Structures are given as C-alpha cells and as structure tokens.
Amino acid sequence: MHQAHPALRQPVTAADRVLQEIQRAIVEGDIAAGSKISEPELARRFDLSRAPLREALARLERCHLIERIPNAGARVVTLSTTGLLALYQLRENLEGLACKLAAEHMTDAEITEVRQLLDQHLSSQRVREGESYYQEAGDLDFHYRVILGSKNSYLINILCDELYYLVRMYRVQLGMNGPRVSRAFDEHKAIINAIANRDGELADLLMRRHIAASRRNIELQLQQMGT
Amino acid sequence: MHQAHPALRQPVTAADRVLQEIQRAIVEGDIAAGSKISEPELARRFDLSRAPLREALARLERCHLIERIPNAGARVVTLSTTGLLALYQLRENLEGLACKLAAEHMTDAEITEVRQLLDQHLSSQRVREGESYYQEAGDLDFHYRVILGSKNSYLINILCDELYYLVRMYRVQLGMNGPRVSRAFDEHKAIINAIANRDGELADLLMRRHIAASRRNIELQLQQMGT
DNA sequence: TAGGCGCATATTGTCGACAATCTACCTTTT
DNA sequence: AAAAGGTAGATTGTCGACAATATGCGCCTA
C-alpha cells in the first residue's frame, strides 16, 4: 500500500501529537508571535517529557514557525511585511511550477475530483456569504490538490509541509478574509480548466497571477494597517 | 551582528558535529545508499548518546538524506533516476528565481566578488584539467553565491540547507564529472554578466538552461549505465 | 510442505536526572 | 554615575535506563 503523505498522516507518536497541538497554537496565535518558547513550561503544559517535545520543536523549526539558537532557546517567528512578501514570492513560483507539472501528471479522475470539490465550495460559499474560514479551508484544499497533482515529492514536501503552516499563520493572524472570495473561485476554475486542457504554460501563468493577486490584496491591507 | 547562515555556521553542539559527520558519510557513500540506520550502532561509532544522534537524524530527514518511519527506524535514501529528475526539475525553477532576485538585490561589491571567484576557478581549472572534485566545489560555490544574492531567506534555506546535500550525493556517487567543465564556466560567466546588467529575466533564463544542460548530461550518463 | 500464529529479540520512543551554557542582576571600580 | 566583571539562577544539551512497538525466528496446523 502506498504510504500516505506525512502532512495528512495521523499522529502515532507523542511527538507527533504535541507537534500538531503546538502547530495549531502558533498558527492561530494562541502562542503569541515573537514570544519565547520555554521547554520546561511546554512540557508541563502538554504533560510529557522534554524528549518528544524537542523532537516537535525540531519539526517546528523545519516549517519556519520557530527559530532556534543553540544554547539560547527558541522563539516563535515574528510576522513581518518583508517576510510575507518573500514567502509569497516563493509561493508564486513554486505553485506555478506545481500547476505546470499537474497539467502533465494529473489523471483525469483526479481532475474530476477537483472540479467536484470546486462545485462543493461554490454551493457552500453561497450559503455562508463571505465567511472567511471556510473560504480559506477550501482555498487551501484546492491548492493542496494541485500541488499533490504535480507528483514531484520534493515540491510537495516544500509546499505542503514546510511553507503552508506559515502561510496559514499570516492569513489567520493578519485576518485575510477580504473581498476576493468570489473572484478566487473563478480563478480556481480557470486554473483547473487549463490543467484539464493539458495546457501547463497557461496553468502556470494563471496560478502565478492568482497568488500575485492574493499578495497585492495582503499588501494593501498591511498598508492600511500601517497608516 | 548578523547571524551567519546555518549551513556555514561551525558546529557548537554535539548534535551539530555528528550531523556534519553523518552528512559527509552519506553524501560520499561511506554509509551506503539504501542501507538501514541503526541508532545504537551510530551512537557507539560516534561515541555519544542517542539524544543528540536523534536530533541529527531529524535534520538529516529534513535534507532528504534519510527517510524515517515511526517505530520502524530510518534508511538512507536510495538514488533513482526519477528522484534525480524531480530534484533537478525543482532546482531549475528555484535557481532561476534566485538569479532573477539576485539581479535585483545583489550589491555591486558582491557581484565583483563572484567575478573574482570565477577568475580564480578558471586559472586553477587550467592547472587541474578535468579534475572533477574541484570543478564541483567551484560550481557549488558559484551557485551558493548567487542563491545568497537573492536575499530571500526561504529560498536560501530550501536550496542551501535542504536540497544541496542531495544534489552533491547524486554528483559524488554517480560520478558526474563529465566534459561539461569548460562549458560550465562560460555559462557561469554569462549568468553573472546578466546579473551585473540587472537583467533578471535573462539571468533566470540562462540559469535554467545551465541546469537543464547539466540534467541532460546526467540523463545521458544514466542511460549509458542502464544499457 | 506451505502458511499462519506466537514468542523472543532488538529497536525505537519516552522518561527523569545531570552537566554545560547562557541570562540577568548585583557588586565593584574608575 | 557608568561600565566592567562576577555570581546566582534558569535554561538548554546530554546521558543512561525503562517502556512500547516492530522484526524475525521457530513452531504448530492444515
């Protein structure tokens, strides 16, 4: 049997469990951005020893949610405009590539599934006008599918395991709901159409634009906050 | 003082030291590709306890040199054609992006340094005609500089910390010396020229071609080995 | 004889304690 | 009074032992 992707795999070890809990806590701001991580404190809080906790911290560092300095401890990352732009710069390129590869490698069945997913989103989105969480979850779901469709394990690993938690953290903590909801759906549709037509070049272009639009939207919000 | 990049930072902790040793051992095939990793054995071999060893293993997994399965242990990665192609596919894109960004962000001083580096390589390469190791080291050095020049920390992290050990492993173990030595130098020159001219688009294109050429070279060698 | 079950062994995951290092406050000196 | 040094406290890094899980062999059964 084919091994499920690590990100989707359910936790089997104590380190896995505490990793997911801390990940959620950091992403949702339950543990404040920029705050110092105390190993003894977290160990007490989650009721386990420091060994599995440190294993979890190592993986948190891997997905850029914390930064560690030897003998000095770990801090939760601080969110910044420059950091966000650097992250989206990379996303634009990597997800563009993912689209191009998805156009080559996705099966017709997988494409059909994504289309069904979008139809689902559309109907549920009509009901919950502008409710940001569902939009976000749906958006991430779409992007996940396309990324997995690239069939490039390194690319999948980077996007799904290492970058997306940070993307979500920015979205949640800077409140990126915005008025892009319905427009994003149309863009998703156009992207999956290009993939279905096996037009990798177009899919690449559309995805880059899609993410660039999202990035501009974020920049505007940040600018307004700054004033 | 600005913190040096992790990859270049000298080891301060026992886990750091053993990480570098095992990294080297795996990359150079001293620990065979595909072989099982025994924690107790390695702990004895490097004369430390399993705690720092496991820390090192976590980081080895991060740079794709080993694969771990919970409760079942770790194996050194197996080298494959499909894996190599997936890796280079990503490199092409990411280093292309790095070039584009380097054209925007590298200082004139940094560009001058890279040019001096290339001149050094050229002279030392004339002496050691076709000696593959030095070529490789020089090549990596050039790529490192350009990547750092992108000034995008996420991109730097992915390329220098997560992907390059595996690239080196393929190069060393599949013996990628080849006749591309002098041609590669010319390509490097062209790339740094484009960066110096602040022509990001061209630098991107040239770097993609440069890596694609390297990839085709590898494919040929693999094909010949397969027959 | 082939296949499946169960136990012995070995390996990984986790724990609590100790050692090494850093941080912060206080003292001392110019 | 400001700066440098030292010391106490806390935190991280490392260790050895125990618990939980997987691997492999022998045995039993069909």
Coordinates of C-alpha atoms (C1' of nucleotides) in Angstrom, one line a residue:
Chain A
M1 CA 0.0 0.0 0.0
H2 CA 1.2 3.5 -0.8
Q3 CA 2.3 5.5 2.2
A4 CA 0.0 8.5 2.9
H5 CA 1.6 11.9 2.8
P6 CA 3.1 12.9 6.1
A7 CA 1.0 16.0 6.4
L8 CA -2.2 14.0 6.3
R9 CA -0.9 11.1 8.3
Q10 CA -2.5 10.8 11.7
P11 CA -0.1 11.1 14.7
V12 CA 1.2 7.8 16.0
T13 CA 3.8 9.0 18.5
A14 CA 3.6 11.5 21.4
A15 CA 5.9 13.9 19.5
D16 CA 3.5 13.8 16.5
R17 CA 0.6 14.7 18.7
V18 CA 2.3 17.6 20.6
L19 CA 3.7 18.8 17.2
Q20 CA 0.1 19.2 15.8
E21 CA -1.1 20.9 19.0
I22 CA 1.7 23.4 19.1
Q23 CA 1.4 24.0 15.4
R24 CA -2.2 24.9 15.8
A25 CA -1.5 27.0 18.8
I26 CA 1.2 29.0 17.0
V27 CA -0.7 29.3 13.7
E28 CA -3.8 30.6 15.5
G29 CA -1.9 32.9 17.8
D30 CA -2.6 31.0 20.9
I31 CA 1.1 31.1 21.5
A32 CA 2.0 34.7 20.5
A33 CA 4.2 35.5 17.6
G34 CA 7.7 36.5 18.7
S35 CA 7.3 35.0 22.2
K36 CA 10.0 32.9 23.7
I37 CA 9.5 29.1 23.9
S38 CA 10.2 27.6 27.3
E39 CA 10.8 23.9 27.0
P40 CA 10.0 23.1 30.7
E41 CA 6.8 25.1 30.5
L42 CA 5.6 23.5 27.4
A43 CA 6.5 20.1 28.7
R44 CA 4.3 20.7 31.8
R45 CA 1.5 22.2 29.7
F46 CA 1.3 19.2 27.4
D47 CA 2.2 16.7 30.1
L48 CA 5.1 15.0 28.5
S49 CA 8.9 14.9 28.9
R50 CA 11.3 17.2 27.0
A51 CA 12.5 14.5 24.7
P52 CA 9.4 14.3 22.4
L53 CA 8.9 18.0 22.9
R54 CA 12.3 18.7 21.4
E55 CA 11.5 16.4 18.5
A56 CA 8.4 18.5 17.9
L57 CA 10.4 21.7 18.2
A58 CA 12.9 20.4 15.5
R59 CA 10.0 20.0 13.1
L60 CA 8.5 23.4 14.0
E61 CA 11.8 24.9 13.0
R62 CA 11.6 23.0 9.8
C63 CA 8.3 24.7 8.9
H64 CA 9.6 28.1 9.9
L65 CA 7.2 28.5 12.8
I66 CA 10.0 28.9 15.4
E67 CA 13.6 29.9 15.3
R68 CA 16.2 28.2 17.4
I69 CA 19.6 29.4 18.6
P70 CA 21.9 26.9 20.1
N71 CA 22.1 27.1 23.9
A72 CA 19.8 30.1 23.9
G73 CA 16.4 28.6 23.1
A74 CA 13.6 29.1 20.6
R75 CA 11.3 31.9 19.7
V76 CA 8.1 31.9 17.7
V77 CA 8.7 33.7 14.4
T78 CA 7.7 37.3 14.1
L79 CA 5.4 38.3 11.3
S80 CA 6.7 41.0 9.0
T81 CA 5.8 42.5 5.7
T82 CA 9.2 41.6 4.2
G83 CA 8.8 38.0 5.5
L84 CA 5.4 37.8 4.0
L85 CA 6.5 39.1 0.6
A86 CA 9.4 36.8 0.5
L87 CA 7.1 33.9 1.3
Y88 CA 4.6 34.8 -1.4
Q89 CA 7.4 35.4 -3.9
L90 CA 8.4 31.8 -3.5
R91 CA 4.8 30.5 -3.5
E92 CA 4.1 32.2 -6.8
N93 CA 7.0 30.4 -8.4
L94 CA 6.6 27.0 -6.7
E95 CA 2.9 26.8 -7.2
G96 CA 3.2 27.9 -10.7
L97 CA 5.6 25.1 -11.3
A98 CA 3.2 22.7 -9.5
C99 CA 0.5 23.8 -11.9
K100 CA 2.7 23.1 -14.9
L101 CA 3.5 19.7 -13.7
A102 CA 0.0 19.0 -12.6
A103 CA -1.1 19.6 -16.2
E104 CA 1.3 16.9 -17.2
H105 CA 0.8 14.4 -14.5
M106 CA -2.7 14.6 -13.0
T107 CA -5.1 11.8 -14.0
D108 CA -8.5 12.6 -15.5
A109 CA -10.0 11.1 -12.4
E110 CA -8.1 13.5 -10.1
I111 CA -9.1 16.5 -12.3
T112 CA -12.7 15.4 -12.0
E113 CA -12.4 15.2 -8.2
V114 CA -11.0 18.8 -8.0
R115 CA -13.9 20.0 -10.1
Q116 CA -16.4 18.4 -7.8
L117 CA -14.5 20.0 -4.9
L118 CA -14.9 23.4 -6.5
D119 CA -18.6 22.9 -7.1
Q120 CA -19.0 21.9 -3.5
H121 CA -17.2 25.1 -2.4
L122 CA -19.3 27.2 -4.7
S123 CA -22.6 26.0 -3.2
S124 CA -21.5 26.1 0.4
Q125 CA -19.9 29.5 -0.2
R126 CA -23.2 30.9 -1.5
V127 CA -24.8 29.9 1.8
R128 CA -22.0 31.3 4.0
E129 CA -21.5 34.6 2.2
G130 CA -18.0 35.8 2.9
E131 CA -17.4 33.6 5.9
S132 CA -13.6 33.6 5.8
Y133 CA -12.7 30.3 7.5
Y134 CA -14.5 28.1 5.1
Q135 CA -13.2 30.1 2.1
E136 CA -9.7 29.7 3.5
A137 CA -10.0 26.0 4.1
G138 CA -11.5 25.5 0.7
D139 CA -8.8 27.6 -0.9
L140 CA -6.1 25.6 0.8
D141 CA -7.8 22.4 -0.2
F142 CA -7.7 23.4 -3.8
H143 CA -4.1 24.4 -3.7
Y144 CA -3.2 21.1 -1.9
R145 CA -4.8 19.1 -4.6
V146 CA -3.0 20.8 -7.4
I147 CA 0.3 20.6 -5.6
L148 CA -0.2 16.8 -5.0
G149 CA -1.1 16.6 -8.7
S150 CA 2.4 17.7 -9.6
K151 CA 3.7 14.3 -8.4
N152 CA 7.0 15.8 -7.5
S153 CA 7.7 14.7 -4.0
Y154 CA 10.3 17.4 -3.2
L155 CA 7.9 20.1 -4.4
I156 CA 5.0 18.6 -2.4
N157 CA 7.2 18.4 0.7
I158 CA 8.3 22.0 0.5
L159 CA 4.8 23.5 -0.2
C160 CA 2.6 21.3 2.0
D161 CA 5.0 20.6 4.9
E162 CA 7.3 23.5 5.1
L163 CA 5.6 26.6 3.8
Y164 CA 1.9 26.2 4.3
Y165 CA 1.7 26.4 8.0
L166 CA 3.4 29.8 7.8
V167 CA 1.1 30.9 5.0
R168 CA -1.9 29.9 7.2
M169 CA -0.3 31.8 10.2
Y170 CA -0.2 35.0 8.2
R171 CA -3.7 34.5 6.9
V172 CA -5.2 33.8 10.3
Q173 CA -3.3 36.4 12.4
L174 CA -3.5 39.2 9.9
G175 CA -7.1 38.4 9.1
M176 CA -7.0 37.8 5.4
N177 CA -10.6 37.3 4.6
G178 CA -11.1 40.1 2.1
P179 CA -13.4 40.6 -0.8
R180 CA -11.6 38.3 -3.0
V181 CA -13.8 35.3 -2.2
S182 CA -15.9 35.0 -5.3
R183 CA -13.1 36.1 -7.6
A184 CA -10.8 33.5 -6.2
F185 CA -13.3 30.8 -7.1
D186 CA -13.4 31.9 -10.7
E187 CA -9.6 31.9 -10.8
H188 CA -9.6 28.4 -9.4
K189 CA -12.0 27.3 -12.1
A190 CA -9.8 28.8 -14.8
I191 CA -6.7 27.0 -13.4
I192 CA -8.3 23.6 -13.3
N193 CA -9.6 24.2 -16.8
A194 CA -6.1 24.9 -18.1
I195 CA -4.9 21.8 -16.3
A196 CA -7.7 19.7 -17.8
N197 CA -6.7 21.0 -21.3
R198 CA -3.1 19.9 -20.5
D199 CA -2.0 23.5 -21.1
G200 CA 0.8 23.7 -18.5
E201 CA 2.0 27.0 -19.6
L202 CA -1.3 28.7 -19.1
A203 CA -2.0 26.9 -15.8
D204 CA 1.4 28.2 -14.6
L205 CA 0.6 31.7 -15.6
L206 CA -2.9 31.7 -14.1
M207 CA -1.7 30.3 -10.8
R208 CA 1.1 33.0 -10.6
R209 CA -1.5 35.7 -11.2
H210 CA -3.8 34.2 -8.7
I211 CA -1.2 34.2 -6.0
A212 CA 0.1 37.6 -7.0
A213 CA -3.4 39.0 -6.7
S214 CA -3.6 37.5 -3.3
R215 CA -0.3 39.0 -2.4
R216 CA -1.4 42.5 -3.6
N217 CA -4.5 42.2 -1.6
I218 CA -2.4 41.5 1.5
E219 CA 0.0 44.3 0.8
L220 CA -3.0 46.7 0.6
Q221 CA -4.3 45.5 4.0
L222 CA -0.9 45.9 5.5
Q223 CA -0.5 49.4 4.1
Q224 CA -3.9 50.4 5.6
M225 CA -2.9 48.9 8.9
G226 CA 0.4 50.9 8.8
T227 CA -1.2 54.2 8.4
Chain B
M1 CA 26.0 41.3 14.4
H2 CA 24.2 39.5 11.7
Q3 CA 23.9 35.7 12.3
A4 CA 25.8 33.6 9.8
H5 CA 23.9 31.2 7.6
P6 CA 23.3 27.9 9.4
A7 CA 24.9 25.9 6.6
L8 CA 28.2 27.8 7.1
R9 CA 27.9 28.1 10.9
Q10 CA 30.5 26.0 12.6
P11 CA 29.1 23.3 14.9
V12 CA 28.7 24.3 18.5
T13 CA 26.8 21.3 19.9
A14 CA 27.5 17.6 19.7
A15 CA 24.4 17.1 17.6
D16 CA 25.9 19.6 15.1
R17 CA 29.2 17.8 14.9
V18 CA 27.7 14.3 14.4
L19 CA 25.3 15.8 11.8
Q20 CA 28.1 17.0 9.7
E21 CA 30.0 13.8 10.0
I22 CA 27.0 11.6 9.1
Q23 CA 26.1 14.1 6.3
R24 CA 29.5 13.7 4.8
A25 CA 29.4 9.9 5.3
I26 CA 26.1 9.6 3.5
V27 CA 26.9 12.0 0.7
E28 CA 30.2 10.3 -0.1
G29 CA 28.7 6.8 0.2
D30 CA 30.6 5.9 3.3
I31 CA 27.3 4.9 4.6
A32 CA 25.7 3.1 1.7
A33 CA 22.6 4.4 0.0
G34 CA 19.5 2.5 0.9
S35 CA 21.1 0.9 4.0
K36 CA 19.3 0.9 7.3
I37 CA 20.3 3.3 10.0
S38 CA 20.9 1.7 13.5
E39 CA 20.7 4.3 16.2
P40 CA 22.7 2.2 18.8
E41 CA 25.4 1.4 16.3
L42 CA 25.8 5.0 15.2
A43 CA 25.8 6.1 18.8
R44 CA 28.7 3.8 19.5
R45 CA 30.5 4.7 16.3
F46 CA 30.5 8.4 17.0
D47 CA 30.8 7.9 20.8
L48 CA 27.8 9.8 22.0
S49 CA 24.3 9.1 23.4
R50 CA 21.2 8.7 21.3
A51 CA 19.7 12.0 22.2
P52 CA 22.0 14.2 20.1
L53 CA 22.1 11.5 17.5
R54 CA 18.3 11.6 17.1
E55 CA 18.5 15.4 16.8
A56 CA 21.0 14.9 13.9
L57 CA 18.7 12.3 12.3
A58 CA 15.8 14.7 12.4
R59 CA 17.9 17.2 10.4
L60 CA 19.1 14.5 8.0
E61 CA 15.5 13.8 7.2
R62 CA 15.0 17.5 6.6
C63 CA 17.6 17.5 3.8
H64 CA 16.2 14.3 2.4
L65 CA 19.3 12.2 3.1
I66 CA 17.3 9.7 5.2
E67 CA 13.7 8.6 5.4
R68 CA 12.2 7.7 8.8
I69 CA 9.1 5.6 9.6
P70 CA 7.7 5.9 13.1
N71 CA 8.7 2.9 15.3
A72 CA 10.4 1.3 12.4
G73 CA 13.6 3.3 12.0
A74 CA 15.5 5.2 9.3
R75 CA 17.0 4.3 6.0
V76 CA 19.4 6.2 3.8
V77 CA 17.7 7.4 0.7
T78 CA 18.0 5.3 -2.5
L79 CA 19.2 7.1 -5.6
S80 CA 17.0 6.8 -8.6
T81 CA 16.6 8.3 -12.0
T82 CA 13.1 9.6 -11.2
G83 CA 14.3 11.1 -8.0
L84 CA 17.2 12.8 -9.7
L85 CA 15.0 14.3 -12.4
A86 CA 12.4 15.5 -9.8
L87 CA 15.2 17.2 -7.9
Y88 CA 16.7 18.9 -11.0
Q89 CA 13.2 20.0 -12.1
L90 CA 12.9 21.9 -8.9
R91 CA 16.5 23.2 -9.0
E92 CA 15.9 24.6 -12.4
N93 CA 13.0 26.7 -11.2
L94 CA 14.3 27.7 -7.8
E95 CA 17.8 28.7 -9.0
G96 CA 16.2 30.5 -11.9
L97 CA 14.2 32.5 -9.4
A98 CA 17.3 33.0 -7.3
C99 CA 19.0 34.5 -10.4
K100 CA 16.1 36.8 -11.1
L101 CA 16.2 38.1 -7.5
A102 CA 19.9 38.3 -7.4
A103 CA 19.8 40.6 -10.4
E104 CA 17.6 42.9 -8.2
H105 CA 19.3 42.6 -4.9
M106 CA 23.0 41.8 -5.2
T107 CA 25.3 44.7 -4.4
D108 CA 28.0 45.7 -6.9
A109 CA 30.6 44.5 -4.4
E110 CA 29.0 41.1 -4.2
I111 CA 29.0 40.8 -8.0
T112 CA 32.6 41.8 -8.1
E113 CA 33.5 39.1 -5.6
V114 CA 31.7 36.4 -7.7
R115 CA 33.6 37.6 -10.8
Q116 CA 36.9 37.3 -8.9
L117 CA 35.8 33.8 -7.8
L118 CA 35.2 32.8 -11.4
D119 CA 38.6 34.1 -12.4
Q120 CA 40.2 32.0 -9.6
H121 CA 38.3 28.9 -10.8
L122 CA 39.4 29.5 -14.4
S123 CA 43.1 29.6 -13.5
S124 CA 43.0 26.7 -11.1
Q125 CA 41.0 24.7 -13.5
R126 CA 43.5 25.1 -16.3
V127 CA 46.1 23.6 -14.0
R128 CA 43.9 20.6 -12.9
E129 CA 42.4 19.7 -16.3
G130 CA 39.1 18.0 -15.8
E131 CA 39.6 17.1 -12.2
S132 CA 36.1 16.7 -11.1
Y133 CA 36.1 17.4 -7.4
Y134 CA 37.5 20.9 -7.7
Q135 CA 35.2 21.7 -10.5
E136 CA 32.3 20.5 -8.4
A137 CA 33.3 22.5 -5.4
G138 CA 33.8 25.6 -7.5
D139 CA 30.5 25.1 -9.2
L140 CA 28.7 24.7 -5.9
D141 CA 30.5 27.8 -4.7
F142 CA 29.2 29.8 -7.6
H143 CA 25.7 28.6 -7.2
Y144 CA 25.8 29.3 -3.5
R145 CA 26.8 32.9 -4.1
V146 CA 24.0 33.6 -6.5
I147 CA 21.5 31.9 -4.2
L148 CA 22.6 34.0 -1.2
G149 CA 22.4 37.1 -3.5
S150 CA 18.7 36.5 -3.9
K151 CA 18.3 37.7 -0.3
N152 CA 15.2 35.6 0.1
S153 CA 15.7 33.6 3.3
Y154 CA 13.2 30.9 2.5
L155 CA 14.7 30.4 -0.9
I156 CA 18.2 30.3 0.5
N157 CA 17.1 27.8 3.2
I158 CA 15.5 25.4 0.7
L159 CA 18.4 25.4 -1.8
C160 CA 21.4 25.5 0.5
D161 CA 20.1 23.6 3.5
E162 CA 17.6 21.1 2.2
L163 CA 18.4 20.3 -1.4
Y164 CA 22.1 20.7 -2.0
Y165 CA 23.3 17.8 0.1
L166 CA 21.2 15.5 -2.0
V167 CA 22.5 17.2 -5.2
R168 CA 26.0 16.6 -4.0
M169 CA 25.2 13.0 -3.1
Y170 CA 24.0 12.3 -6.7
R171 CA 27.0 14.0 -8.1
V172 CA 29.5 12.2 -6.0
Q173 CA 28.0 8.7 -6.1
L174 CA 27.0 8.7 -9.8
G175 CA 30.3 10.3 -10.7
M176 CA 29.2 13.4 -12.5
N177 CA 32.4 14.8 -13.8
G178 CA 31.8 14.8 -17.5
P179 CA 33.1 17.0 -20.3
R180 CA 31.0 20.0 -19.3
V181 CA 33.7 21.5 -17.2
S182 CA 34.8 24.4 -19.5
R183 CA 31.4 25.0 -20.9
A184 CA 30.0 25.4 -17.4
F185 CA 32.5 28.2 -16.7
D186 CA 31.3 30.1 -19.8
E187 CA 27.7 29.7 -18.6
H188 CA 28.6 30.9 -15.2
K189 CA 30.2 34.0 -16.7
A190 CA 27.2 34.7 -18.8
I191 CA 24.9 34.4 -15.8
I192 CA 26.9 36.8 -13.6
N193 CA 27.1 39.2 -16.6
A194 CA 23.3 39.2 -16.8
I195 CA 23.1 39.8 -13.1
A196 CA 25.6 42.6 -13.3
N197 CA 23.4 44.2 -16.1
R198 CA 20.4 43.9 -13.7
D199 CA 18.7 41.8 -16.4
G200 CA 16.8 39.4 -14.2
E201 CA 14.8 37.8 -16.9
L202 CA 17.9 36.9 -18.9
A203 CA 19.8 35.6 -15.8
D204 CA 16.8 33.5 -15.0
L205 CA 16.7 32.0 -18.5
L206 CA 20.5 31.4 -18.6
M207 CA 20.4 29.6 -15.2
R208 CA 17.6 27.4 -16.2
R209 CA 19.4 26.4 -19.3
H210 CA 22.6 25.9 -17.4
I211 CA 20.9 23.5 -15.0
A212 CA 18.9 21.8 -17.8
A213 CA 22.1 21.2 -19.6
S214 CA 23.5 19.6 -16.5
R215 CA 20.4 17.5 -16.1
R216 CA 20.6 16.3 -19.7
N217 CA 24.2 15.4 -19.2
I218 CA 23.2 13.3 -16.2
E219 CA 20.4 11.6 -18.1
L220 CA 22.8 10.6 -20.8
Q221 CA 25.2 9.1 -18.3
L222 CA 22.4 7.2 -16.6
Q223 CA 21.1 5.9 -19.9
Q224 CA 24.6 4.6 -20.8
M225 CA 24.9 2.9 -17.5
G226 CA 21.4 1.3 -18.0
T227 CA 22.4 -0.4 -21.3
Chain C
dT1 C1' 5.3 -28.7 2.6
dA2 C1' 3.2 -24.2 2.8
dG3 C1' 1.0 -20.8 5.6
dG4 C1' -0.2 -18.6 9.8
dC5 C1' 0.4 -17.8 14.8
dG6 C1' 3.2 -16.7 18.9
dC7 C1' 7.1 -15.7 21.3
dA8 C1' 12.0 -13.9 21.9
dT9 C1' 14.8 -10.4 20.5
dA10 C1' 16.1 -6.0 19.0
dT11 C1' 15.0 -1.3 18.0
dT12 C1' 12.6 2.9 18.7
dG13 C1' 10.1 6.2 21.8
dT14 C1' 10.0 8.3 26.3
dC15 C1' 11.4 9.5 30.8
dG16 C1' 13.9 11.8 34.8
dA17 C1' 18.4 13.5 36.2
dC18 C1' 22.9 15.6 35.4
dA19 C1' 26.3 18.7 33.0
dA20 C1' 27.3 22.7 30.2
dT21 C1' 26.0 27.1 28.8
dC22 C1' 23.6 31.5 28.7
dT23 C1' 20.9 35.4 31.0
dA24 C1' 20.3 38.8 34.4
dC25 C1' 21.2 41.0 38.4
dC26 C1' 24.4 42.7 41.7
dT27 C1' 28.8 44.3 43.0
dT28 C1' 32.9 46.7 42.3
dT29 C1' 35.9 50.1 40.2
dT30 C1' 37.2 54.3 37.7
Chain D
dA1 C1' 27.2 57.6 37.7
dA2 C1' 28.5 54.4 34.0
dA3 C1' 30.9 50.4 32.7
dA4 C1' 33.1 46.1 33.5
dG5 C1' 33.3 41.9 36.0
dG6 C1' 31.5 38.2 38.7
dT7 C1' 28.0 35.3 40.6
dA8 C1' 23.3 33.1 41.1
dG9 C1' 19.7 31.4 38.7
dA10 C1' 17.5 29.3 35.0
dT11 C1' 17.6 27.1 30.5
dT12 C1' 19.4 24.1 27.1
dG13 C1' 22.2 20.0 25.9
dT14 C1' 23.4 15.3 27.0
dC15 C1' 23.2 10.9 29.3
dG16 C1' 21.6 6.2 30.8
dA17 C1' 17.6 3.4 31.8
dC18 C1' 12.8 2.0 31.0
dA19 C1' 8.5 1.2 28.2
dA20 C1' 6.2 0.4 23.9
dT21 C1' 6.5 -1.2 19.4
dA22 C1' 8.2 -3.8 15.4
dT23 C1' 11.1 -7.6 13.4
dG24 C1' 12.4 -12.4 12.7
dC25 C1' 12.5 -17.0 14.0
dG26 C1' 10.6 -21.3 15.4
dC27 C1' 6.5 -23.9 16.0
dC28 C1' 2.1 -25.6 15.0
dT29 C1' -1.5 -26.6 11.9
dA30 C1' -3.8 -27.8 7.6

